[in-house]
Tab-separated table of C-alpha atoms in Angstrom:
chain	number	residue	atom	x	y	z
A	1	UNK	CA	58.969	2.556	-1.507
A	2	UNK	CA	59.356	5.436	0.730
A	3	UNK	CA	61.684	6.060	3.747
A	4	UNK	CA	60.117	7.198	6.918
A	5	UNK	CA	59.369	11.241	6.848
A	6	UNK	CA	59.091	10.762	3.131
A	7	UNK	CA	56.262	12.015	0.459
A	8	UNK	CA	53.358	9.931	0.010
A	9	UNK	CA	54.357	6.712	-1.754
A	10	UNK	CA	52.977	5.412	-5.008
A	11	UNK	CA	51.043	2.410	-2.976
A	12	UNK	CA	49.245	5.734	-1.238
A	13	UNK	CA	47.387	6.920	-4.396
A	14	UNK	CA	47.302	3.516	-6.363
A	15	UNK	CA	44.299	3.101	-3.065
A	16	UNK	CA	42.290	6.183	-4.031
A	17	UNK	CA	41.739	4.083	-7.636
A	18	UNK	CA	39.812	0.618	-6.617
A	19	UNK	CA	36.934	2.843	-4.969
A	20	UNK	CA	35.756	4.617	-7.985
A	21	UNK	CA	35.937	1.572	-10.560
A	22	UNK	CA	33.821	-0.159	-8.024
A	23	UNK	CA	31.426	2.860	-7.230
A	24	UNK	CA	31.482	3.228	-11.171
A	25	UNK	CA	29.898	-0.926	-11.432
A	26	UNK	CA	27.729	-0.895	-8.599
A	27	UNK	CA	25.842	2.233	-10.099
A	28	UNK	CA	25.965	1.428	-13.464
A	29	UNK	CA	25.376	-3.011	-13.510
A	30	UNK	CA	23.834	-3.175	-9.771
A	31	UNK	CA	21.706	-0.199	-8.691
A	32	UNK	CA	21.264	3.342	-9.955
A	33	UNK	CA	20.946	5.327	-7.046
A	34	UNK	CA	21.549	9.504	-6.058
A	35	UNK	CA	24.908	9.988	-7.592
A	36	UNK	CA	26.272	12.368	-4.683
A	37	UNK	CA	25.842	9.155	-2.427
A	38	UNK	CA	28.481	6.596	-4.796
A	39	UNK	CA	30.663	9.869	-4.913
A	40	UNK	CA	31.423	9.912	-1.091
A	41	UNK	CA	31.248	6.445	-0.504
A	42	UNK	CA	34.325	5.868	-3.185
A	43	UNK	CA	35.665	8.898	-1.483
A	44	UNK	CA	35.557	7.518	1.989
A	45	UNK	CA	36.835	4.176	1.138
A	46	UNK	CA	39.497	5.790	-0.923
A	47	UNK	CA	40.644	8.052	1.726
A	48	UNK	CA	40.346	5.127	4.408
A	49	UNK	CA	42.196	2.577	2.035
A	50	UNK	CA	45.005	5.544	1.605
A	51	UNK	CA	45.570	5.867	5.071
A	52	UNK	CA	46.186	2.248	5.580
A	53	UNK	CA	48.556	2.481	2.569
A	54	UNK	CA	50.383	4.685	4.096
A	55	UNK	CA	50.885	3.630	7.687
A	56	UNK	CA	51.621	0.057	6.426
A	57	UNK	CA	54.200	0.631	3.923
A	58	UNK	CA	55.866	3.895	6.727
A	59	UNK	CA	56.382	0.386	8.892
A	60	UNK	CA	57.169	-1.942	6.338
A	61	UNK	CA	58.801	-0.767	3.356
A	62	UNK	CA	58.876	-4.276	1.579
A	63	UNK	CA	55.708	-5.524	1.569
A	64	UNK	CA	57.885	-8.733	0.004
A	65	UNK	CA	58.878	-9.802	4.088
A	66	UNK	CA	55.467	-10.960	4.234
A	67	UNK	CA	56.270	-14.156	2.492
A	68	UNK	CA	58.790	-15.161	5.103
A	69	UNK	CA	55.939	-15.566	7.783
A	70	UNK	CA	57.701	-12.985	10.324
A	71	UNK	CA	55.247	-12.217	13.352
A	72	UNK	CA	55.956	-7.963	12.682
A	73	UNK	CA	54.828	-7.803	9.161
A	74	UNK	CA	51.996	-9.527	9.567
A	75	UNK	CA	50.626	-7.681	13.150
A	76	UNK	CA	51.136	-4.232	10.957
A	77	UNK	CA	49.050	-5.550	8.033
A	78	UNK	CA	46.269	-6.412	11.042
A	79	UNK	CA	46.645	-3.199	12.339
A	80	UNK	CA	46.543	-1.654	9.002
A	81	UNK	CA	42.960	-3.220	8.290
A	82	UNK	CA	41.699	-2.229	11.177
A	83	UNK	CA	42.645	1.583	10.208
A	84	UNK	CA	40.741	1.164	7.600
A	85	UNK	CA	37.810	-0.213	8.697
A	86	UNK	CA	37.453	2.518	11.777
A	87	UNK	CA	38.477	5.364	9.234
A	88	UNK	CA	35.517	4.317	6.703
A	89	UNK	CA	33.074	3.402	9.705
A	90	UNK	CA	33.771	7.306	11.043
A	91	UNK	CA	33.253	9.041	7.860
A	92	UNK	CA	30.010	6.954	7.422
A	93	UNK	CA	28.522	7.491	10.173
A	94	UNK	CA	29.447	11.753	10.308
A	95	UNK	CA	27.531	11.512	6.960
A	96	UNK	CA	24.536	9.581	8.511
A	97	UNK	CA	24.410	11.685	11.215
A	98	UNK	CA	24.509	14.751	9.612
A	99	UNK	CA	21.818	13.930	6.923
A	100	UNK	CA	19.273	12.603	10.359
A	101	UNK	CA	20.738	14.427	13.222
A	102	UNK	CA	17.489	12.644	15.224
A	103	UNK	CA	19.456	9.597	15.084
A	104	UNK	CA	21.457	8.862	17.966
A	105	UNK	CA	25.143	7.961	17.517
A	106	UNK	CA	24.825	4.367	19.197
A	107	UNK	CA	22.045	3.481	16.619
A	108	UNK	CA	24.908	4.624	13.539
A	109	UNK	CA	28.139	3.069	15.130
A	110	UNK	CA	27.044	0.105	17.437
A	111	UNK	CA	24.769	-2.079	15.588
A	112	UNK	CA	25.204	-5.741	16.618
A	113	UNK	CA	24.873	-6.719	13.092
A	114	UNK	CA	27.598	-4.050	11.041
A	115	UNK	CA	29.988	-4.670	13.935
A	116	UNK	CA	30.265	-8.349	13.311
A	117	UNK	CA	29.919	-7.416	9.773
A	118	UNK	CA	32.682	-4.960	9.700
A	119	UNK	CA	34.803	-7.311	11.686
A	120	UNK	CA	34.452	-10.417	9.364
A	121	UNK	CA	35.415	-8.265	5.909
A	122	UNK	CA	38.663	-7.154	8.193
A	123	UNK	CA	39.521	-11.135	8.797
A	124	UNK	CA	38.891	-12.061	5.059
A	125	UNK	CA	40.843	-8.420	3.605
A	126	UNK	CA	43.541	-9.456	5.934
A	127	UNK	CA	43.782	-13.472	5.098
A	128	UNK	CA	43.382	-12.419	1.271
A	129	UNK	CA	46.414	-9.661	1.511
A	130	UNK	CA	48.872	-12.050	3.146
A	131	UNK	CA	47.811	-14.918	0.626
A	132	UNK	CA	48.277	-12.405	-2.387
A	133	UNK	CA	51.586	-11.602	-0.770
A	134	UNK	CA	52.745	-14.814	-0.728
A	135	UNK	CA	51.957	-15.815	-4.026
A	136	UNK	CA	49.471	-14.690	-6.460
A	137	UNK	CA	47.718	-18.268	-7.640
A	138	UNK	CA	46.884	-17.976	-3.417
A	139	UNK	CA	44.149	-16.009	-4.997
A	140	UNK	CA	41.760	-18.586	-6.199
A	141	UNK	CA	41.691	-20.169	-3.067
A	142	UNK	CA	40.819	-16.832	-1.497
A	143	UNK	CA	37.894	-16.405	-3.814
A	144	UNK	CA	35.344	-19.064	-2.136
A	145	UNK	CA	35.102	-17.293	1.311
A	146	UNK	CA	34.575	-13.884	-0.526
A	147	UNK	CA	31.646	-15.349	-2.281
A	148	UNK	CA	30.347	-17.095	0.693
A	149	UNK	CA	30.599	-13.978	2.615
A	150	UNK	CA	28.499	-12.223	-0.352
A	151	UNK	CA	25.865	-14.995	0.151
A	152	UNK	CA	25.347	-14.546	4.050
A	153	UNK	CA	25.119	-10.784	3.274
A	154	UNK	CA	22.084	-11.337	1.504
A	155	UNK	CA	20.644	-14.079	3.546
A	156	UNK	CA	20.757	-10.987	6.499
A	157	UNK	CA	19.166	-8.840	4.108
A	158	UNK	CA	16.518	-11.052	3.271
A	159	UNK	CA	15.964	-12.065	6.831
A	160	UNK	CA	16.113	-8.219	7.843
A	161	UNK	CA	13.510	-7.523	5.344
A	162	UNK	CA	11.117	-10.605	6.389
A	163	UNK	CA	11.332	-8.857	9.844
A	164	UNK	CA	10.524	-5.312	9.618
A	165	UNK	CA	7.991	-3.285	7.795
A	166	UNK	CA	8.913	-1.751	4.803
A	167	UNK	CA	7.666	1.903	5.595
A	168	UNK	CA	8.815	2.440	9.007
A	169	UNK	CA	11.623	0.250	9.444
A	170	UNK	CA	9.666	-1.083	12.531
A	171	UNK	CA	9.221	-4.841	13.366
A	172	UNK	CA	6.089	-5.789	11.532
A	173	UNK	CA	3.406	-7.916	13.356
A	174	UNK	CA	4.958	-11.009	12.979
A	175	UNK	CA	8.227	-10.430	14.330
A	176	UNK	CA	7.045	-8.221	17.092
A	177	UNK	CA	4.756	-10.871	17.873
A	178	UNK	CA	7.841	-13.573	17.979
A	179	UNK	CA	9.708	-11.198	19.885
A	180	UNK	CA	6.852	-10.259	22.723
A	181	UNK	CA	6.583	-13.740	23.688
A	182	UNK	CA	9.762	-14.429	24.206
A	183	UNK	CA	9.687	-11.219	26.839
A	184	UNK	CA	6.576	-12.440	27.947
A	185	UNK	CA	8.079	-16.248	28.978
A	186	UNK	CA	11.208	-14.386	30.402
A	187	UNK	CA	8.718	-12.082	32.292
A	188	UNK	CA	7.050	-14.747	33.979
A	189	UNK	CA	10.405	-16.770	34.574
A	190	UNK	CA	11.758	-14.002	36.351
A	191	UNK	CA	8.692	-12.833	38.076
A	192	UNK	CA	9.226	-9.352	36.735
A	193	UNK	CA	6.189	-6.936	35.689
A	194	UNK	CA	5.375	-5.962	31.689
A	195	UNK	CA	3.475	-3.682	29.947
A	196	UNK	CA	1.688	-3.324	26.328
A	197	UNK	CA	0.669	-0.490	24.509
A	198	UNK	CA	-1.525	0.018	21.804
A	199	UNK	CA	-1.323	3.405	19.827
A	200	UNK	CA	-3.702	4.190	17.115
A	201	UNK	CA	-3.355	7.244	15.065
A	202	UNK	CA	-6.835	9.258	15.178
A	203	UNK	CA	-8.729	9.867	12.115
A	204	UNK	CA	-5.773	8.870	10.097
A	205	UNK	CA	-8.315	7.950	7.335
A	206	UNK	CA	-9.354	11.673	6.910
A	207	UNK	CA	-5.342	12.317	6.066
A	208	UNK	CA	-4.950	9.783	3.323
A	209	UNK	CA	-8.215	11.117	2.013
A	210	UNK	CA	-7.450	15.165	2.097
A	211	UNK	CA	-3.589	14.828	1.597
A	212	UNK	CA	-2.880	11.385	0.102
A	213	UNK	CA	-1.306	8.587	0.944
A	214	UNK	CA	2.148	9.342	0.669
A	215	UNK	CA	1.255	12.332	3.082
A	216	UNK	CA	-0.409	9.764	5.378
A	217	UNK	CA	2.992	7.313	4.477
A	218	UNK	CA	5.340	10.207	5.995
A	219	UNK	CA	2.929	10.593	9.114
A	220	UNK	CA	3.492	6.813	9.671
A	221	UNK	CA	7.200	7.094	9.512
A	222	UNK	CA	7.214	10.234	11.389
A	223	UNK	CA	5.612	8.914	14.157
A	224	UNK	CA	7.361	5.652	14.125
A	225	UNK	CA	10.540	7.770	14.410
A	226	UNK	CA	9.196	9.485	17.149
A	227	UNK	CA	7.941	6.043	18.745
A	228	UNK	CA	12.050	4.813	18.632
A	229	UNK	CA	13.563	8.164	19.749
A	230	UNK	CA	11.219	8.366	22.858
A	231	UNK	CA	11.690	4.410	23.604
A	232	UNK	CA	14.091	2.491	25.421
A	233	UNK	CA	16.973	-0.112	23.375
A	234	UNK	CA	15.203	-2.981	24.799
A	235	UNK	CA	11.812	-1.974	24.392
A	236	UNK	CA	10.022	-4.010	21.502
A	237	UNK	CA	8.297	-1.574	19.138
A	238	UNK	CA	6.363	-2.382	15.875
A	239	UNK	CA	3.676	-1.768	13.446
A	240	UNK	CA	0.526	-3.621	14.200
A	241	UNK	CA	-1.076	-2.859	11.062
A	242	UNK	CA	-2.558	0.393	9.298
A	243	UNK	CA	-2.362	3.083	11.752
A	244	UNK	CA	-1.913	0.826	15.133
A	245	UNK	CA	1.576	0.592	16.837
A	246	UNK	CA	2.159	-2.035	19.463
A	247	UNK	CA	4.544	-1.391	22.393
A	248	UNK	CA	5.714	-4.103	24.588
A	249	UNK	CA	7.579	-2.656	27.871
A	250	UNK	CA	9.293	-4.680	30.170
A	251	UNK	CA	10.107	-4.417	33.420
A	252	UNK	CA	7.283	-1.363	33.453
A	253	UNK	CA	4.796	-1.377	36.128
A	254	UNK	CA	1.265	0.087	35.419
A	255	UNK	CA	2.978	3.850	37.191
A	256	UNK	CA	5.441	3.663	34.379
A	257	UNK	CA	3.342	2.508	31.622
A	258	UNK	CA	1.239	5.212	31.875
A	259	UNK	CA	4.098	8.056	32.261
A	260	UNK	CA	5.272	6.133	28.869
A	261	UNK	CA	1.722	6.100	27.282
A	262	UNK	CA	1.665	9.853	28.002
A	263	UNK	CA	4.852	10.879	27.171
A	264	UNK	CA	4.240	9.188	23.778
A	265	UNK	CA	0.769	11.348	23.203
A	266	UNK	CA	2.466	14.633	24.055
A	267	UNK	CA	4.792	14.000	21.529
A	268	UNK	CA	2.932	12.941	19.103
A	269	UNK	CA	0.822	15.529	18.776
A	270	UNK	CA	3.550	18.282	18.711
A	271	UNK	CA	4.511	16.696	15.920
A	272	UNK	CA	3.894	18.284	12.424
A	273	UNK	CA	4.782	17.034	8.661
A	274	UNK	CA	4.925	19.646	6.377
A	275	UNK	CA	3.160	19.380	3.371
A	276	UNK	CA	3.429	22.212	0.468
A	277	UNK	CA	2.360	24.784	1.871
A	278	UNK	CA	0.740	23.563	5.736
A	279	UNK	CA	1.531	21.371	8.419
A	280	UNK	CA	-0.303	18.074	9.251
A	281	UNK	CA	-0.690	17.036	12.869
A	282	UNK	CA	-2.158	14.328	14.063
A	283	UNK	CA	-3.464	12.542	18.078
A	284	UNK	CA	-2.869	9.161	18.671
A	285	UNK	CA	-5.272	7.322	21.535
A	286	UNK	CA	-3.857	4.548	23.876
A	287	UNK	CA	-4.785	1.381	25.516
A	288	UNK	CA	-2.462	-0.108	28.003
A	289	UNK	CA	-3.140	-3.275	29.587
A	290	UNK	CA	-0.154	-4.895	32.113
A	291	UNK	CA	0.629	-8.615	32.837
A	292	UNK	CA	-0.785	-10.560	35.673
A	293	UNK	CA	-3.387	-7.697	36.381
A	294	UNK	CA	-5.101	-8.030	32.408
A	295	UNK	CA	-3.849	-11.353	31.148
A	296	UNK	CA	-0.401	-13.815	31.434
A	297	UNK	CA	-0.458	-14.134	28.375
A	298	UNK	CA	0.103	-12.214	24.965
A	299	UNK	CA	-3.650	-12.717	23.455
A	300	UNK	CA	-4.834	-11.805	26.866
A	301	UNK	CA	-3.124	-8.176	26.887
A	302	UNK	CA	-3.739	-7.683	23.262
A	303	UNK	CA	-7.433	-7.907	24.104
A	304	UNK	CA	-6.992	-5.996	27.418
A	305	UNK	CA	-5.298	-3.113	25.798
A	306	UNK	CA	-7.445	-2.810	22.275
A	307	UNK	CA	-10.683	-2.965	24.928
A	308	UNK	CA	-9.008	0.433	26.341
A	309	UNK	CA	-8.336	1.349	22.907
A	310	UNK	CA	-12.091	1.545	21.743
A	311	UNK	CA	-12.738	2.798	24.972
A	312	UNK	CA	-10.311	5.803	24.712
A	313	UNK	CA	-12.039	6.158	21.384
A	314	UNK	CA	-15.046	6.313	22.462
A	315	UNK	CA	-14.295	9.610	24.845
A	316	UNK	CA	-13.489	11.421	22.514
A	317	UNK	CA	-9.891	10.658	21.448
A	318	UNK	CA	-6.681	11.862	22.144
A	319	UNK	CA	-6.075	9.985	25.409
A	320	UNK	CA	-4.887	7.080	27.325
A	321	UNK	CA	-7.021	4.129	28.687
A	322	UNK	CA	-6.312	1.879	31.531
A	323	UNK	CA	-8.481	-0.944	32.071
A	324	UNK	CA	-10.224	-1.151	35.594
A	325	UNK	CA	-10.275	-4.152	36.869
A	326	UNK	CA	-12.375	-4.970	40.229
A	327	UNK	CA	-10.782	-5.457	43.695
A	328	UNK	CA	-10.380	-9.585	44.676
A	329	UNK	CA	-12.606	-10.529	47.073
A	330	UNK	CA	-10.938	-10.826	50.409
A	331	UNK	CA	-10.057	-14.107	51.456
A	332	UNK	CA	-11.618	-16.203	53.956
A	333	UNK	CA	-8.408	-16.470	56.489
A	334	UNK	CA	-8.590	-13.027	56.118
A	335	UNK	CA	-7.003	-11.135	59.253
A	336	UNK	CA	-9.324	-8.207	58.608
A	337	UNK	CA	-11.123	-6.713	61.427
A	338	UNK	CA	-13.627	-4.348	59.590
A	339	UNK	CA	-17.130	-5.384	60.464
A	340	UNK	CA	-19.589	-6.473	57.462
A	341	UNK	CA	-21.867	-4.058	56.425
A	342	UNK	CA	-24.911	-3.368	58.224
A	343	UNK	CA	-27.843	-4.748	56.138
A	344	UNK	CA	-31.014	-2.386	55.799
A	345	UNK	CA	-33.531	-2.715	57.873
A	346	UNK	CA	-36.353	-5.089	56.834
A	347	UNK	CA	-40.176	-3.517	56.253
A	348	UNK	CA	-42.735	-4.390	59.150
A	349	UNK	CA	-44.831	-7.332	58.592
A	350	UNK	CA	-48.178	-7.112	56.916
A	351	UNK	CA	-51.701	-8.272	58.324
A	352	UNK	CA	-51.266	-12.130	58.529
A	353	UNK	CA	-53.631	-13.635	55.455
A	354	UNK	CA	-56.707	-15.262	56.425
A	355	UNK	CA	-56.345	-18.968	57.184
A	356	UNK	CA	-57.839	-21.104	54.729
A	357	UNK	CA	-60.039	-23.795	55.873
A	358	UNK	CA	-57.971	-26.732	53.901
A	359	UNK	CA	-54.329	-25.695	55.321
A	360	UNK	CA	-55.367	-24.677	58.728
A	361	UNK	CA	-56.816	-28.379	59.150
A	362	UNK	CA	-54.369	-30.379	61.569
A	363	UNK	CA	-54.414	-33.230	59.427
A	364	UNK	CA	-52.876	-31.625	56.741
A	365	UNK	CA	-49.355	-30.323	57.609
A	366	UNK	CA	-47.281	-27.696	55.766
A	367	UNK	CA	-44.419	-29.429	55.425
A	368	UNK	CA	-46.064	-32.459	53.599
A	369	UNK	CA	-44.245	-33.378	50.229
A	370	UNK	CA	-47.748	-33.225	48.403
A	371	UNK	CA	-48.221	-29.568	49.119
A	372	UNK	CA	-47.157	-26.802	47.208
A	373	UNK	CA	-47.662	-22.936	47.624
A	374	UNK	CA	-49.636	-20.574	46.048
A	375	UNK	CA	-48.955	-16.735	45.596
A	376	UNK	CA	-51.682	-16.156	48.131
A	377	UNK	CA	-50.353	-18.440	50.880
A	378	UNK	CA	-52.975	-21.185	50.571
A	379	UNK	CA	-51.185	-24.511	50.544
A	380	UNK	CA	-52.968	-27.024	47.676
A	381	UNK	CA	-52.088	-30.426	46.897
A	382	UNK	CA	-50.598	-31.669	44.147
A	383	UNK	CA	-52.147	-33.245	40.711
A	384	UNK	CA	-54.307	-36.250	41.718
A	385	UNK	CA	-52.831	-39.964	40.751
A	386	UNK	CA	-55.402	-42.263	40.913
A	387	UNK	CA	-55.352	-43.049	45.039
A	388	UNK	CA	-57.210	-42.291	47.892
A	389	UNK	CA	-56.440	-38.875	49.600
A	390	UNK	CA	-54.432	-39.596	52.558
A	391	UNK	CA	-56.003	-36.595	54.380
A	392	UNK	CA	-59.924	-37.033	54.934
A	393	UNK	CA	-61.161	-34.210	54.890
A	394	UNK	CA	-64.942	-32.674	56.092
A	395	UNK	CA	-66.802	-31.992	52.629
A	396	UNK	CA	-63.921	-33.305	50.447
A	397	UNK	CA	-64.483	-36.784	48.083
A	398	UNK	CA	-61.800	-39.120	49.060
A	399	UNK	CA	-61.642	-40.449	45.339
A	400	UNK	CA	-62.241	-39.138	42.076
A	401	UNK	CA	-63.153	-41.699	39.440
A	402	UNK	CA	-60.576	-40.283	36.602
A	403	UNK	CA	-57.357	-38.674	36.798
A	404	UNK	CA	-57.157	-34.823	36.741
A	405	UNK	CA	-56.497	-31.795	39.147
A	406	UNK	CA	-57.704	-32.451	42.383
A	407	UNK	CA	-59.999	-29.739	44.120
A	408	UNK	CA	-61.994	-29.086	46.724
A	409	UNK	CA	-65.771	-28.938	46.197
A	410	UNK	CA	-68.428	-29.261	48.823
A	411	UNK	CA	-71.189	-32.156	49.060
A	412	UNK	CA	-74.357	-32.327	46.525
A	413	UNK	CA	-77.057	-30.037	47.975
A	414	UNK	CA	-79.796	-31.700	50.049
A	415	UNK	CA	-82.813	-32.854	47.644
A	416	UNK	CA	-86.646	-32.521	48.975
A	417	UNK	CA	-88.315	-35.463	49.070
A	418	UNK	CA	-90.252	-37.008	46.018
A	419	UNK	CA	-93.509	-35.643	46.851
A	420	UNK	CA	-92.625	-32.248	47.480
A	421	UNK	CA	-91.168	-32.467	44.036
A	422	UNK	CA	-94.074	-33.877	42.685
A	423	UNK	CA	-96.085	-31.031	43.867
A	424	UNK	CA	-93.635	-28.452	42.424
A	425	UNK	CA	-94.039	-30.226	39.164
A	426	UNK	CA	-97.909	-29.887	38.801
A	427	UNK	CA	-98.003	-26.386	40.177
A	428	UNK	CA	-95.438	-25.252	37.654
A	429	UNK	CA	-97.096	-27.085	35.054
A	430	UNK	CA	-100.367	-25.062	35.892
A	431	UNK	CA	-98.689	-21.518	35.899
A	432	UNK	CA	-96.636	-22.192	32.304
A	433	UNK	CA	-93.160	-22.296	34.454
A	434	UNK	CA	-90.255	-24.464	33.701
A	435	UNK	CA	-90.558	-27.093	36.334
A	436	UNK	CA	-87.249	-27.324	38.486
A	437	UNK	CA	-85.299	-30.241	37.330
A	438	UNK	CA	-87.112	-31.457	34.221
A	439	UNK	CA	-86.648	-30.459	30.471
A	440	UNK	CA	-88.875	-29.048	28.037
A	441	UNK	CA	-89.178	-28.939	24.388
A	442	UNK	CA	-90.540	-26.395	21.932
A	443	UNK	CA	-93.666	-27.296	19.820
A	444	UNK	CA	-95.929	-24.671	18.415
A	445	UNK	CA	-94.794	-21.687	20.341
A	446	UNK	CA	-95.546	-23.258	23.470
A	447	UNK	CA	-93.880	-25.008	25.941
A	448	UNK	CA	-94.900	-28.496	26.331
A	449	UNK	CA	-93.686	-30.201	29.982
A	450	UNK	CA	-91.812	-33.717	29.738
A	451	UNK	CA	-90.151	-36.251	31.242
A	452	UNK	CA	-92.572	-36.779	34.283
């Protein structure tokens, strides 16, 4: 021990040790991994852990007054911890920021997840010191919450790995999908207005196919990094699948949504990813679609939005595509004072069709169920059914002895009276005619008259 003003103490440098026996295990039993990276890790834990050291034991020489359960001891051991853990936390995250300087310091230092990490490892370091300091066979009750901790850092990684997508550290299609429509039900609860985008990389095929596909691997994460730097915290970005992003927006009217959408393009296609010896650029096209004007619900948008995709494809790429949707008709209690539209004017009348002798009869009215009318404006009736007309008409049967298509036909022509006919018959006879009326029969060549 070491009075106050004093040289570092022993305890100081016995910290800088632990660090690189465990660096030394994890990279030879766990994971090999770039060297320089285990090298300042054990260096930032050592120099953290020495700093501790050294403001505990300048407060409390005898680490020993810990057994007696005084309130002093034990707040400087708390505060000690927590020197450590802010120490090691800085020097990480200068390192992460200097290696991406894209990355934004909130994203490094205020994850949800590492703070409640970071602040469960101080609680256990802290409950394990005091135990050790109290007696050493404390120990093996310590170890059960170490390894339980060890097990629920897994379970996060394994439940941080079932939600994003391996290549661009966006939330794959599942858990964006989990994720929209929960904004989507909040969205509608709240009465608030949403937006979704759909971003698909053009011609991405023709990358993988003249670069290859880990080319067309760093355009996806370069543009998924540019998707996260140009978004909001809240926003709920992920990969769709093979080149297509989705983009949920909330609170975004269709104003904003489009400033986003656009925004997004711009950026996107300033972007380059150098390759050897050129730069690869690529266009992305856009279909927006926004709730309650496209759909209420998540299918409803998705189809809304990929609709405008094609569409934006279609022109020729490189764009953003709104869907149009019609203007409601107006509504019958309507206070609107704009007169109807005037209708155009109709064509003058024809020359009335000639009146038919049947329909112009006054027996037979137009407005009789057993009319119908033709193209030409002549009223028939219908299909005969085996009963009497109910019309009699001049020159029209009133009965037909089977059933069939009833039509008009005048009466049998006026006959001359037998001996007129007889005299026809014997006068044709006489010239070689065909008598009128009779039948004849071919014998010889000639014609032979029967049937007198």
């Amino acid at each position: 021990m070491v009075a106050a003003g004093g040289a570092a103490p022993p305890a100081g440098v016995r910290a800088l040790r632990p660090p690189i026996v465990l660096q030394i295990l994890l990279q030879v039993r766990v994971r090999a991994t770039v060297l320089y990276r285990r090298v300042f890790s054990s260096a930032a834990i050592g120099l953290a852990g020495c700093t501790a050291s050294l403001g505990f034991h300048w407060f409390v020489p005898d680490p020993s007054v810990l057994a007696q359960g005084s309130g002093a001891p034990i707040m400087f051991a708390v505060a000690a911890a927590a020197l450590f853990a802010v120490l090691n936390i800085a020097l990480i995250a200068i390192a992460a920021h200097t290696a991406d300087p894209d990355m934004t310091w909130r994203e490094v230092l205020w994850d949800r997840e590492s703070v409640l990490l970071d602040i469960v490892e101080l609680c256990l370091g802290v409950t394990v010191s005091i135990a050790c300091g109290l007696n050493m066979a404390l120990l093996l009750l310590a170890l059960p919450p170490v390894v339980l901790l060890q097990r629920s850092l897994l379970h996060a990684q394994l439940q941080a790995a079932a939600r994003t997508d391996a290549k661009t550290g966006l939330l794959n299609a599942a858990a964006w999908q989990r994720e929209a429509d929960t904004e989507i039900v909040r969205a509608r609860r709240t009465g608030e207005s949403l937006a979704l985008l759909i971003i698909d990389i053009d011609h991405f095929k023709r990358v993988n196919d003249a670069h290859g596909h880990l080319v067309g691997d760093e355009v996806l994460v370069g543009v998924a990094s540019m998707l996260r730097s140009q978004l909001r915290d809240y926003d709920v970005v992920g990969r769709f699948g093979g080149e297509e992003f989705v983009v949920l927006l909330p609170g975004a009217d269709i104003n904003e949504a489009r400033r986003v959408a656009e925004r997004l393009r711009v950026h996107i296609s300033h972007m380059a990813v150098p390759v050897e010896d050129t730069l690869v650029k690529v266009t992305v096209s856009t279909g927006v679609a926004l709730m309650s004007v496209h759909g209420d619900d998540l299918i409803d948008l998705l189809t809304a939005a990929d609709l405008a995709l094609y569409r934006a494809k279609e022109l020729g790429r490189d764009r953003v595509c709104i869907p149009a949707v019609p203007p409601p008709p107006p509504h019958p209690l309507s206070t609107d004072t704009t007169p109807p539209p005037t209708p155009p004017p109709r064509a003058a009348p024809g020359p009335r069709p000639r009146p038919h002798p049947l329909t112009s009869h006054p027996a037979f009215p137009a407005s009789h169920p057993h009319a119908r009318s033709l193209p030409s404006g002549i009223r028939m009736p219908v299909p005969f059914v085996r009963h009497a007309c109910p019309f009699p008409l001049p020159g029209i049967r009133t009965s037909l002895p089977s059933p069939g298509i009833r039509k008009p036909f005048p009466s049998p022509p006026r006959r001359s009276p037998p001996s007129r006919r007889c005299v026809r018959r014997v006068v044709s006879a006489l010239s070689g005619r065909r008598p009128p009326g009779g039948s004849e029969k071919a014998s010889g060549g000639a014609v032979t008259p029967v049937g007198w």
